[in-house]
mmCIF file of C-alpha atoms and ligand atoms in Angstrom:
data_model
loop_
_atom_site.group_PDB
_atom_site.id
_atom_site.type_symbol
_atom_site.label_atom_id
_atom_site.label_comp_id
_atom_site.label_asym_id
_atom_site.label_seq_id
_atom_site.Cartn_x
_atom_site.Cartn_y
_atom_site.Cartn_z
ATOM 1 C CA MET A 2 17.193 42.028 7.445
ATOM 2 C CA ARG A 3 20.590 42.499 9.113
ATOM 3 C CA VAL A 4 20.645 40.644 12.427
ATOM 4 C CA GLY A 5 23.434 40.139 14.911
ATOM 5 C CA TYR A 6 24.612 39.241 18.374
ATOM 6 C CA VAL A 7 26.893 40.878 20.889
ATOM 7 C CA GLN A 8 29.037 38.454 22.908
ATOM 8 C CA PHE A 9 31.114 39.818 25.766
ATOM 9 C CA ASN A 10 32.152 39.221 29.366
ATOM 10 C CA PRO A 11 30.160 41.399 31.791
ATOM 11 C CA VAL A 12 31.583 42.424 35.160
ATOM 12 C CA PHE A 13 29.169 41.680 38.006
ATOM 13 C CA GLY A 14 27.423 44.747 39.391
ATOM 14 C CA ALA A 15 29.368 47.170 37.174
ATOM 15 C CA ARG A 16 26.660 48.542 34.943
ATOM 16 C CA GLN A 17 28.650 51.501 33.597
ATOM 17 C CA ILE A 18 31.666 49.330 32.728
ATOM 18 C CA ASN A 19 29.385 46.881 30.907
ATOM 19 C CA PHE A 20 27.658 49.686 29.025
ATOM 20 C CA LYS A 21 31.074 50.943 27.871
ATOM 21 C CA LYS A 22 32.137 47.444 26.738
ATOM 22 C CA VAL A 23 28.991 47.055 24.640
ATOM 23 C CA GLN A 24 29.228 50.567 23.243
ATOM 24 C CA LYS A 25 32.827 49.954 22.165
ATOM 25 C CA LEU A 26 31.938 46.639 20.523
ATOM 26 C CA LEU A 27 29.130 48.262 18.567
ATOM 27 C CA LYS A 28 31.088 51.282 17.365
ATOM 28 C CA ASN A 29 30.429 51.651 13.627
ATOM 29 C CA VAL A 30 28.009 48.670 13.622
ATOM 30 C CA GLN A 31 24.719 49.122 11.772
ATOM 31 C CA ALA A 32 21.957 46.500 11.858
ATOM 32 C CA ASP A 33 18.212 45.959 11.941
ATOM 33 C CA LEU A 34 18.231 43.721 15.026
ATOM 34 C CA LEU A 35 20.889 43.232 17.696
ATOM 35 C CA VAL A 36 20.646 40.730 20.527
ATOM 36 C CA LEU A 37 22.648 41.136 23.751
ATOM 37 C CA PRO A 38 23.103 38.445 26.448
ATOM 38 C CA GLU A 39 20.822 37.712 29.391
ATOM 39 C CA LEU A 40 21.452 40.103 32.332
ATOM 40 C CA PHE A 41 24.057 41.854 30.192
ATOM 41 C CA ALA A 42 24.622 44.883 32.399
ATOM 42 C CA THR A 43 24.480 43.349 35.877
ATOM 43 C CA GLY A 44 26.119 39.940 35.545
ATOM 44 C CA TYR A 45 24.478 36.651 36.452
ATOM 45 C CA THR A 46 25.665 35.204 39.755
ATOM 46 C CA PHE A 47 23.465 36.784 42.395
ATOM 47 C CA THR A 48 23.938 35.686 45.982
ATOM 48 C CA SER A 49 20.698 36.917 47.550
ATOM 49 C CA LYS A 50 17.250 38.143 46.703
ATOM 50 C CA GLN A 51 18.270 41.491 48.144
ATOM 51 C CA GLU A 52 21.041 41.737 45.566
ATOM 52 C CA SER A 53 18.762 40.970 42.617
ATOM 53 C CA HIS A 54 16.293 43.548 43.915
ATOM 54 C CA ASP A 55 19.054 46.136 44.425
ATOM 55 C CA LEU A 56 20.339 45.712 40.862
ATOM 56 C CA ALA A 57 16.897 45.543 39.250
ATOM 57 C CA GLU A 58 15.447 48.438 37.286
ATOM 58 C CA GLU A 59 12.060 49.498 36.071
ATOM 59 C CA THR A 60 11.413 50.212 32.404
ATOM 60 C CA GLY A 61 12.669 53.675 31.477
ATOM 61 C CA GLU A 62 15.613 53.719 33.849
ATOM 62 C CA GLU A 63 19.351 53.688 33.150
ATOM 63 C CA THR A 64 19.541 50.451 31.118
ATOM 64 C CA THR A 65 16.549 51.370 28.967
ATOM 65 C CA ILE A 66 18.060 54.764 28.187
ATOM 66 C CA PHE A 67 21.425 53.192 27.367
ATOM 67 C CA LEU A 68 19.785 50.682 25.018
ATOM 68 C CA GLN A 69 17.713 53.356 23.295
ATOM 69 C CA ASN A 70 20.856 55.389 22.645
ATOM 70 C CA LEU A 71 22.457 52.236 21.271
ATOM 71 C CA ALA A 72 19.420 51.734 19.044
ATOM 72 C CA LYS A 73 19.887 55.301 17.794
ATOM 73 C CA ASP A 74 23.592 54.757 17.034
ATOM 74 C CA THR A 75 23.149 51.378 15.305
ATOM 75 C CA GLY A 76 19.733 51.849 13.686
ATOM 76 C CA ALA A 77 18.713 48.524 15.249
ATOM 77 C CA VAL A 78 15.935 47.144 17.367
ATOM 78 C CA ILE A 79 17.773 45.899 20.463
ATOM 79 C CA VAL A 80 16.855 42.911 22.630
ATOM 80 C CA ALA A 81 18.790 42.673 25.898
ATOM 81 C CA GLY A 82 18.454 40.941 29.259
ATOM 82 C CA LEU A 83 18.049 42.766 32.568
ATOM 83 C CA PRO A 84 16.611 42.239 36.064
ATOM 84 C CA LEU A 85 13.243 43.961 35.813
ATOM 85 C CA LYS A 86 11.383 45.425 38.766
ATOM 86 C CA LYS A 87 7.586 45.411 38.611
ATOM 87 C CA GLN A 88 5.611 46.256 41.733
ATOM 88 C CA ASP A 89 7.255 44.172 44.470
ATOM 89 C CA LYS A 90 8.645 41.502 42.111
ATOM 90 C CA VAL A 91 11.875 41.142 40.154
ATOM 91 C CA TYR A 92 11.972 39.195 36.899
ATOM 92 C CA ASN A 93 14.815 37.924 34.760
ATOM 93 C CA ALA A 94 13.577 39.787 31.727
ATOM 94 C CA ALA A 95 14.391 41.013 28.254
ATOM 95 C CA ILE A 96 13.599 44.485 27.001
ATOM 96 C CA ILE A 97 12.965 45.217 23.342
ATOM 97 C CA VAL A 98 13.619 48.801 22.273
ATOM 98 C CA ASN A 99 14.108 50.962 19.230
ATOM 99 C CA ASP A 100 15.422 54.518 19.186
ATOM 100 C CA HIS A 101 12.125 56.083 20.225
ATOM 101 C CA GLU A 102 10.112 53.548 22.194
ATOM 102 C CA VAL A 103 10.103 50.527 24.430
ATOM 103 C CA ILE A 104 8.526 47.943 22.149
ATOM 104 C CA GLY A 105 7.978 45.484 24.959
ATOM 105 C CA MET A 106 9.260 43.253 27.722
ATOM 106 C CA TYR A 107 9.444 39.492 28.154
ATOM 107 C CA GLU A 108 9.788 37.942 31.598
ATOM 108 C CA LYS A 109 11.645 34.610 31.630
ATOM 109 C CA ILE A 110 9.204 31.771 32.121
ATOM 110 C CA HIS A 111 11.563 28.881 32.895
ATOM 111 C CA LEU A 112 14.021 29.861 35.606
ATOM 112 C CA PHE A 113 17.304 27.922 35.889
ATOM 113 C CA ASN A 114 18.598 26.603 39.216
ATOM 114 C CA LYS A 115 19.142 29.385 41.801
ATOM 115 C CA GLU A 116 17.451 31.932 39.559
ATOM 116 C CA LYS A 117 14.383 30.506 41.303
ATOM 117 C CA LEU A 118 15.678 32.026 44.529
ATOM 118 C CA TRP A 119 16.441 35.460 43.102
ATOM 119 C CA PHE A 120 13.626 36.044 40.582
ATOM 120 C CA SER A 121 9.904 35.550 40.169
ATOM 121 C CA PRO A 122 8.955 33.376 37.190
ATOM 122 C CA GLY A 123 7.378 35.284 34.313
ATOM 123 C CA ASP A 124 3.610 34.997 34.357
ATOM 124 C CA GLU A 125 2.631 36.911 31.218
ATOM 125 C CA GLY A 126 3.428 34.129 28.774
ATOM 126 C CA PHE A 127 5.427 34.238 25.568
ATOM 127 C CA LYS A 128 5.086 37.301 23.371
ATOM 128 C CA VAL A 129 5.638 38.135 19.736
ATOM 129 C CA PHE A 130 6.563 41.717 18.893
ATOM 130 C CA ASP A 131 5.749 43.567 15.717
ATOM 131 C CA ILE A 132 8.958 44.918 14.238
ATOM 132 C CA ARG A 133 7.529 45.644 10.834
ATOM 133 C CA PRO A 134 7.414 43.784 8.549
ATOM 134 C CA TRP A 135 8.627 40.961 10.808
ATOM 135 C CA LYS A 136 7.305 39.213 13.906
ATOM 136 C CA LEU A 137 9.908 38.811 16.630
ATOM 137 C CA GLY A 138 9.625 36.182 19.362
ATOM 138 C CA VAL A 139 11.761 36.380 22.482
ATOM 139 C CA MET A 140 12.862 33.680 24.881
ATOM 140 C CA ILE A 141 15.626 33.731 27.492
ATOM 141 C CA CYS A 142 18.328 31.130 27.977
ATOM 142 C CA TRP A 143 16.904 28.053 29.785
ATOM 143 C CA ASP A 144 13.623 28.434 27.919
ATOM 144 C CA TRP A 145 15.503 26.555 25.164
ATOM 145 C CA ILE A 146 15.257 23.206 26.942
ATOM 146 C CA PHE A 147 11.478 23.299 26.772
ATOM 147 C CA PRO A 148 10.502 22.724 23.123
ATOM 148 C CA GLU A 149 7.186 24.332 24.053
ATOM 149 C CA SER A 150 8.885 27.756 24.250
ATOM 150 C CA SER A 151 9.980 28.022 20.631
ATOM 151 C CA ARG A 152 6.914 26.060 19.483
ATOM 152 C CA THR A 153 4.622 28.567 21.195
ATOM 153 C CA LEU A 154 6.471 31.465 19.566
ATOM 154 C CA ALA A 155 6.201 29.774 16.154
ATOM 155 C CA LEU A 156 2.480 29.166 16.690
ATOM 156 C CA MET A 157 2.136 32.847 17.587
ATOM 157 C CA GLY A 158 3.588 33.719 14.191
ATOM 158 C CA ALA A 159 7.204 34.578 15.013
ATOM 159 C CA ASP A 160 9.546 34.705 12.009
ATOM 160 C CA LEU A 161 12.621 34.817 14.188
ATOM 161 C CA ILE A 162 13.542 34.350 17.832
ATOM 162 C CA ALA A 163 15.846 36.626 19.800
ATOM 163 C CA HIS A 164 17.461 34.521 22.510
ATOM 164 C CA PRO A 165 19.585 36.305 25.138
ATOM 165 C CA THR A 166 21.543 33.726 27.159
ATOM 166 C CA ASN A 167 24.072 33.121 29.926
ATOM 167 C CA LEU A 168 24.707 29.466 29.095
ATOM 168 C CA VAL A 169 26.441 27.260 31.645
ATOM 169 C CA LEU A 170 25.633 23.857 30.086
ATOM 170 C CA PRO A 171 27.068 22.785 26.724
ATOM 171 C CA TYR A 172 23.880 21.602 24.999
ATOM 172 C CA CYS A 173 21.997 24.666 23.881
ATOM 173 C CA GLN A 174 23.747 25.534 20.629
ATOM 174 C CA LYS A 175 23.201 22.008 19.302
ATOM 175 C CA ALA A 176 19.603 21.979 20.551
ATOM 176 C CA MET A 177 18.859 25.282 18.834
ATOM 177 C CA THR A 178 19.504 23.653 15.459
ATOM 178 C CA THR A 179 16.619 21.271 16.256
ATOM 179 C CA ARG A 180 14.420 24.035 17.655
ATOM 180 C CA CYS A 181 14.885 25.894 14.380
ATOM 181 C CA ILE A 182 14.244 22.824 12.203
ATOM 182 C CA GLU A 183 11.124 21.720 14.074
ATOM 183 C CA ASN A 184 9.613 25.205 13.884
ATOM 184 C CA HIS A 185 11.223 26.289 10.598
ATOM 185 C CA ILE A 186 12.340 29.515 12.196
ATOM 186 C CA PHE A 187 15.446 31.695 12.611
ATOM 187 C CA ALA A 188 17.078 32.175 16.012
ATOM 188 C CA ILE A 189 19.756 34.524 17.286
ATOM 189 C CA THR A 190 21.325 33.229 20.493
ATOM 190 C CA ALA A 191 23.512 35.870 22.186
ATOM 191 C CA ASN A 192 25.655 34.338 24.910
ATOM 192 C CA ARG A 193 28.251 35.748 27.277
ATOM 193 C CA TYR A 194 31.627 34.198 27.996
ATOM 194 C CA GLY A 195 34.055 34.141 30.925
ATOM 195 C CA SER A 196 33.758 32.998 34.505
ATOM 196 C CA GLU A 197 31.939 34.492 37.448
ATOM 197 C CA ALA A 198 32.577 33.339 41.030
ATOM 198 C CA ARG A 199 30.367 34.741 43.751
ATOM 199 C CA GLY A 200 29.086 33.237 47.002
ATOM 200 C CA ASP A 201 29.006 29.436 46.680
ATOM 201 C CA ASP A 202 28.868 29.497 42.888
ATOM 202 C CA LYS A 203 31.370 29.621 40.099
ATOM 203 C CA PHE A 204 30.048 29.591 36.562
ATOM 204 C CA GLU A 205 31.866 29.277 33.272
ATOM 205 C CA PHE A 206 29.887 30.744 30.416
ATOM 206 C CA GLY A 207 30.537 29.156 27.061
ATOM 207 C CA GLY A 208 30.278 31.876 24.407
ATOM 208 C CA GLN A 209 29.551 30.395 20.984
ATOM 209 C CA SER A 210 26.728 32.783 20.263
ATOM 210 C CA GLN A 211 24.875 31.502 17.265
ATOM 211 C CA ILE A 212 22.582 32.452 14.414
ATOM 212 C CA THR A 213 20.607 29.463 13.153
ATOM 213 C CA ASN A 214 18.382 29.270 10.088
ATOM 214 C CA PRO A 215 15.075 27.372 9.569
ATOM 215 C CA TRP A 216 16.993 24.366 8.193
ATOM 216 C CA GLY A 217 19.116 24.112 11.341
ATOM 217 C CA GLU A 218 22.184 25.497 9.606
ATOM 218 C CA VAL A 219 24.498 27.573 11.760
ATOM 219 C CA LEU A 220 25.030 30.812 9.860
ATOM 220 C CA SER A 221 27.277 32.375 12.474
ATOM 221 C CA SER A 222 29.071 31.040 15.526
ATOM 222 C CA GLY A 223 31.072 33.098 18.022
ATOM 223 C CA PRO A 224 34.218 31.861 19.791
ATOM 224 C CA LYS A 225 34.072 30.007 23.154
ATOM 225 C CA THR A 226 35.817 32.932 24.786
ATOM 226 C CA GLY A 227 36.375 36.414 23.516
ATOM 227 C CA ASP A 228 34.333 39.403 22.496
ATOM 228 C CA SER A 229 32.424 38.862 19.306
ATOM 229 C CA VAL A 230 29.915 40.801 17.253
ATOM 230 C CA ASP A 231 28.562 39.437 14.023
ATOM 231 C CA VAL A 232 25.847 40.890 11.836
ATOM 232 C CA ILE A 233 24.574 38.903 8.880
ATOM 233 C CA GLU A 234 21.821 39.299 6.325
ATOM 234 C CA ILE A 235 18.836 36.950 6.613
ATOM 235 C CA ASP A 236 15.456 36.831 4.939
ATOM 236 C CA PRO A 237 12.913 36.142 7.716
ATOM 237 C CA ALA A 238 10.244 35.496 5.041
ATOM 238 C CA LEU A 239 11.949 32.118 4.516
ATOM 239 C CA SER A 240 10.489 31.037 7.870
ATOM 240 C CA ARG A 241 6.895 31.489 6.748
ATOM 241 C CA ASP A 242 6.334 28.387 4.645
ATOM 242 C CA LYS A 243 6.025 25.639 7.240
ATOM 243 C CA LYS A 244 5.664 22.852 4.687
ATOM 244 C CA LEU A 245 8.580 20.422 4.808
ATOM 245 C CA THR A 246 6.963 18.306 2.080
ATOM 246 C CA PRO A 247 3.914 19.168 -0.036
ATOM 247 C CA LEU A 248 1.816 17.197 2.459
ATOM 248 C CA ASN A 249 3.560 18.067 5.728
ATOM 249 C CA ASP A 250 3.036 21.367 7.506
ATOM 250 C CA LEU A 251 4.913 21.695 10.810
ATOM 251 C CA LEU A 252 2.182 23.658 12.527
ATOM 252 C CA THR A 253 -1.115 22.530 11.026
ATOM 253 C CA ASP A 254 -0.156 18.812 11.111
ATOM 254 C CA ARG A 255 0.064 18.895 14.887
ATOM 255 C CA ARG A 256 -2.416 16.528 16.534
ATOM 256 C CA GLU A 257 -2.840 18.258 19.842
ATOM 257 C CA LYS A 258 -5.388 15.844 21.256
ATOM 258 C CA TYR A 259 -2.633 13.194 21.355
ATOM 259 C CA TYR A 260 -0.255 15.436 23.241
ATOM 260 C CA ARG A 261 -2.391 15.448 26.391
ATOM 261 C CA ILE A 262 -2.097 12.974 29.215
ATOM 262 C CA SER A 263 -5.503 12.638 30.795
HETATM 263 C C1 LIG B 861 20.370 30.038 32.172
HETATM 264 O O1 LIG B 861 19.153 29.936 31.956
HETATM 265 N N1 LIG B 861 20.946 31.210 32.316
HETATM 266 C C2 LIG B 861 21.219 28.838 32.252
#
């Protein structure tokens, strides 16, 4: 399976410019799975709930159509972050598409800092998508700090995790090596780079998008700043044997009754 990330520097509120940047970066790229950053087409630093609602889209609108065209051009399933409107709520979500259908949506469960002011927390749980013959789990950025996120996806049968991010703290890439070891799973973390100053906030996003294997080895690492696309070959079947020793299975050895505080 050929999997990759797209790292770039979105311009806030400039959807068409961001579409063009991504399209240019993916010219002549072919893959099976491509992961784009969190909120890739809108930017990250919202200053009001009104703004997040104004920039949000429903499934099937402009960003979905753009991503489906991208899926057509690259042959890939695409996972990308967007503000998603559903009834009267807006979620920090990821959409999963191929060239002919919307495979699904994931709404970020663990919101970071002021995201709590602009978005509703996802309330549909983690999801694993069938992208035959593989099972694809999705989590978004700050979900990484909760080991329960990747653990839940592994328990649900994910072979690999697509992880769109807008990272502002320096710990995630290192942590993802542990997340991948403890679940014996692949992960593709697609981060943005650059700075964004709006309202009272100024964020520096750290790039270093990363593909990590089930042994915690970093197979690909993007630069701290600068556009970067990398597509590498992995065998997701290598994630399926959860035995680290003949007598230790990462999932079935769990002793859940001792993980509860009653
Ligand atoms: C983050 O969750 N975007 C830090």
